[in-house]
Amino acid sequence: MIYSEQEHIDSPEEELKRADHLVFVSLKYTRTCDVMRNAIQRLINAFEMGITIYLENQKKTKKISEVPVSIKEKIERTKKLLGNKFKKYLILYNILKKIEKADHCDIDEFRKNVTLRTTGPNPIEVKMVTLLAYLDATKDFVKFIRSEMR
């Protein structure tokens, strides 16, 4: 994680607020790939918190007996519970994880078209527009997960 470990955020909405600020304020003025990476990490955290909160809710309503410990198990359990409705969000989560884990090269830092490009056989380019799309899709996921808890 790039940001401080001392921060304690207890909801995906809070994580999205911070990602929003990174994208619309920090990135607008700094134009660095470090800010992009931090925003991507925040989106991943929002996904993982949303999944955990959903599973805890399912346990509280006695639909499942226990919440798995690892994130892979949590994702598998959520996939079983939600089915195809969860699939499009899972694709985005996997893309974000690939970007996070891959080596990067920074293009046009400190300029209008700042781009984060992963290196490897299938490079992924993240520009401002792409990051905004990821942010919007993550917000949709959090709304979706909250609606499934009702």
Tab-separated table of C-alpha atoms in Angstrom:
chain	number	residue	atom	x	y	z
A	1	MET	CA	0.000	0.000	0.000
A	2	ILE	CA	1.252	3.423	-0.874
A	3	TYR	CA	-0.708	5.384	1.715
A	4	SER	CA	-0.270	5.274	5.484
A	5	GLU	CA	-1.039	2.011	7.273
A	6	GLN	CA	-2.381	3.966	10.255
A	7	GLU	CA	-5.512	5.033	8.419
A	8	HIS	CA	-8.546	3.032	9.428
A	9	ILE	CA	-11.347	3.110	6.906
A	10	ASP	CA	-14.392	1.061	7.674
A	11	SER	CA	-16.557	1.390	4.594
A	12	PRO	CA	-16.123	1.184	0.839
A	13	GLU	CA	-17.846	4.571	0.522
A	14	GLU	CA	-15.079	6.209	2.574
A	15	GLU	CA	-12.463	4.541	0.392
A	16	LEU	CA	-14.273	5.844	-2.713
A	17	LYS	CA	-14.298	9.396	-1.287
A	18	ARG	CA	-10.550	9.233	-0.966
A	19	ALA	CA	-10.161	7.777	-4.467
A	20	ASP	CA	-12.446	10.502	-5.793
A	21	HIS	CA	-10.254	13.165	-4.181
A	22	LEU	CA	-7.124	11.571	-5.605
A	23	VAL	CA	-8.565	11.567	-9.121
A	24	PHE	CA	-10.316	14.937	-9.175
A	25	VAL	CA	-7.932	16.997	-7.035
A	26	SER	CA	-4.510	15.440	-6.527
A	27	LEU	CA	-4.127	13.995	-10.017
A	28	LYS	CA	-5.458	17.151	-11.630
A	29	TYR	CA	-2.660	19.204	-10.100
A	30	THR	CA	0.239	16.761	-9.812
A	31	ARG	CA	-0.196	14.650	-12.966
A	32	THR	CA	1.935	11.796	-11.595
A	33	CYS	CA	1.570	8.043	-11.930
A	34	ASP	CA	2.100	7.612	-8.185
A	35	VAL	CA	-1.251	9.290	-7.620
A	36	MET	CA	-2.809	6.997	-10.240
A	37	ARG	CA	-1.395	3.919	-8.496
A	38	ASN	CA	-2.695	5.151	-5.151
A	39	ALA	CA	-6.166	5.726	-6.640
A	40	ILE	CA	-6.149	2.212	-8.133
A	41	GLN	CA	-5.208	0.792	-4.724
A	42	ARG	CA	-8.134	2.679	-3.176
A	43	LEU	CA	-10.503	1.176	-5.761
A	44	ILE	CA	-9.218	-2.316	-4.995
A	45	ASN	CA	-9.735	-1.676	-1.287
A	46	ALA	CA	-13.300	-0.485	-1.947
A	47	PHE	CA	-14.013	-3.717	-3.855
A	48	GLU	CA	-12.580	-5.900	-1.109
A	49	MET	CA	-14.412	-4.005	1.646
A	50	GLY	CA	-17.663	-4.242	-0.297
A	51	ILE	CA	-17.285	-7.995	-0.688
A	52	THR	CA	-16.425	-8.431	2.998
A	53	ILE	CA	-19.349	-6.300	4.159
A	54	TYR	CA	-21.700	-8.236	1.863
A	55	LEU	CA	-20.525	-11.595	3.241
A	56	GLU	CA	-20.761	-10.370	6.843
A	57	ASN	CA	-24.328	-9.303	6.114
A	58	GLN	CA	-25.072	-12.728	4.657
A	59	LYS	CA	-23.689	-14.349	7.800
A	60	LYS	CA	-25.767	-12.069	10.024
A	61	THR	CA	-28.920	-13.038	8.112
A	62	LYS	CA	-27.905	-16.728	8.416
A	63	LYS	CA	-27.540	-17.301	4.661
A	64	ILE	CA	-23.954	-18.465	5.142
A	65	SER	CA	-22.337	-20.020	8.203
A	66	GLU	CA	-18.983	-18.235	8.100
A	67	VAL	CA	-17.088	-15.521	6.264
A	68	PRO	CA	-13.948	-16.857	4.526
A	69	VAL	CA	-10.596	-15.420	5.553
A	70	SER	CA	-8.765	-14.944	2.243
A	71	ILE	CA	-9.971	-12.565	-0.437
A	72	LYS	CA	-9.934	-15.346	-3.068
A	73	GLU	CA	-12.324	-17.429	-0.965
A	74	LYS	CA	-14.496	-14.362	-0.337
A	75	ILE	CA	-14.715	-13.710	-4.076
A	76	GLU	CA	-15.614	-17.342	-4.799
A	77	ARG	CA	-18.335	-17.303	-2.134
A	78	THR	CA	-19.718	-14.007	-3.413
A	79	LYS	CA	-19.693	-15.382	-6.975
A	80	LYS	CA	-21.759	-18.360	-5.811
A	81	LEU	CA	-24.238	-16.128	-3.975
A	82	LEU	CA	-24.670	-13.428	-6.634
A	83	GLY	CA	-24.039	-15.337	-9.861
A	84	ASN	CA	-23.787	-13.506	-13.172
A	85	LYS	CA	-24.727	-10.129	-11.685
A	86	PHE	CA	-21.319	-10.091	-9.991
A	87	LYS	CA	-19.309	-11.180	-13.047
A	88	LYS	CA	-18.860	-7.766	-14.729
A	89	TYR	CA	-17.589	-6.270	-11.479
A	90	LEU	CA	-15.232	-9.181	-10.961
A	91	ILE	CA	-13.703	-8.529	-14.388
A	92	LEU	CA	-12.937	-4.937	-13.370
A	93	TYR	CA	-11.510	-6.076	-10.029
A	94	ASN	CA	-9.180	-8.493	-11.835
A	95	ILE	CA	-8.007	-5.741	-14.201
A	96	LEU	CA	-7.264	-3.458	-11.247
A	97	LYS	CA	-5.311	-6.237	-9.521
A	98	LYS	CA	-3.295	-6.888	-12.706
A	99	ILE	CA	-2.423	-3.187	-12.915
A	100	GLU	CA	-1.458	-3.112	-9.240
A	101	LYS	CA	0.823	-6.169	-9.447
A	102	ALA	CA	2.497	-5.392	-12.783
A	103	ASP	CA	5.641	-3.372	-13.343
A	104	HIS	CA	4.917	0.106	-14.655
A	105	CYS	CA	6.389	2.701	-16.904
A	106	ASP	CA	5.228	6.277	-16.615
A	107	ILE	CA	4.459	8.230	-19.767
A	108	ASP	CA	4.034	12.015	-20.020
A	109	GLU	CA	4.260	12.546	-16.280
A	110	PHE	CA	3.531	16.142	-15.229
A	111	ARG	CA	1.665	16.684	-18.504
A	112	LYS	CA	-1.928	16.650	-19.632
A	113	ASN	CA	-1.853	13.095	-21.012
A	114	VAL	CA	-0.216	11.358	-18.053
A	115	THR	CA	-0.349	7.611	-18.670
A	116	LEU	CA	0.468	4.616	-16.517
A	117	ARG	CA	1.448	1.648	-18.698
A	118	THR	CA	2.051	-1.851	-17.400
A	119	THR	CA	4.923	-3.779	-18.882
A	120	GLY	CA	4.630	-7.354	-20.010
A	121	PRO	CA	2.998	-9.401	-22.755
A	122	ASN	CA	-0.380	-7.612	-22.581
A	123	PRO	CA	0.269	-4.024	-21.500
A	124	ILE	CA	-2.586	-2.038	-20.010
A	125	GLU	CA	-2.615	1.741	-20.415
A	126	VAL	CA	-4.340	3.819	-17.767
A	127	LYS	CA	-5.061	7.418	-18.719
A	128	MET	CA	-7.217	9.942	-16.885
A	129	VAL	CA	-10.305	8.875	-18.850
A	130	THR	CA	-9.671	5.206	-18.058
A	131	LEU	CA	-9.177	5.932	-14.370
A	132	LEU	CA	-12.452	7.879	-14.296
A	133	ALA	CA	-14.241	4.910	-15.887
A	134	TYR	CA	-12.736	2.570	-13.267
A	135	LEU	CA	-13.858	4.958	-10.513
A	136	ASP	CA	-17.425	5.117	-11.858
A	137	ALA	CA	-17.625	1.333	-12.234
A	138	THR	CA	-16.369	0.859	-8.670
A	139	LYS	CA	-19.025	3.287	-7.418
A	140	ASP	CA	-21.621	1.221	-9.308
A	141	PHE	CA	-20.276	-1.925	-7.638
A	142	VAL	CA	-20.623	-0.429	-4.154
A	143	LYS	CA	-24.206	0.652	-4.921
A	144	PHE	CA	-24.938	-2.808	-6.305
A	145	ILE	CA	-23.519	-4.592	-3.265
A	146	ARG	CA	-25.479	-2.320	-0.916
A	147	SER	CA	-28.683	-3.023	-2.840
A	148	GLU	CA	-28.069	-6.790	-2.583
A	149	MET	CA	-27.814	-6.478	1.198
A	150	ARG	CA	-31.394	-5.235	1.547
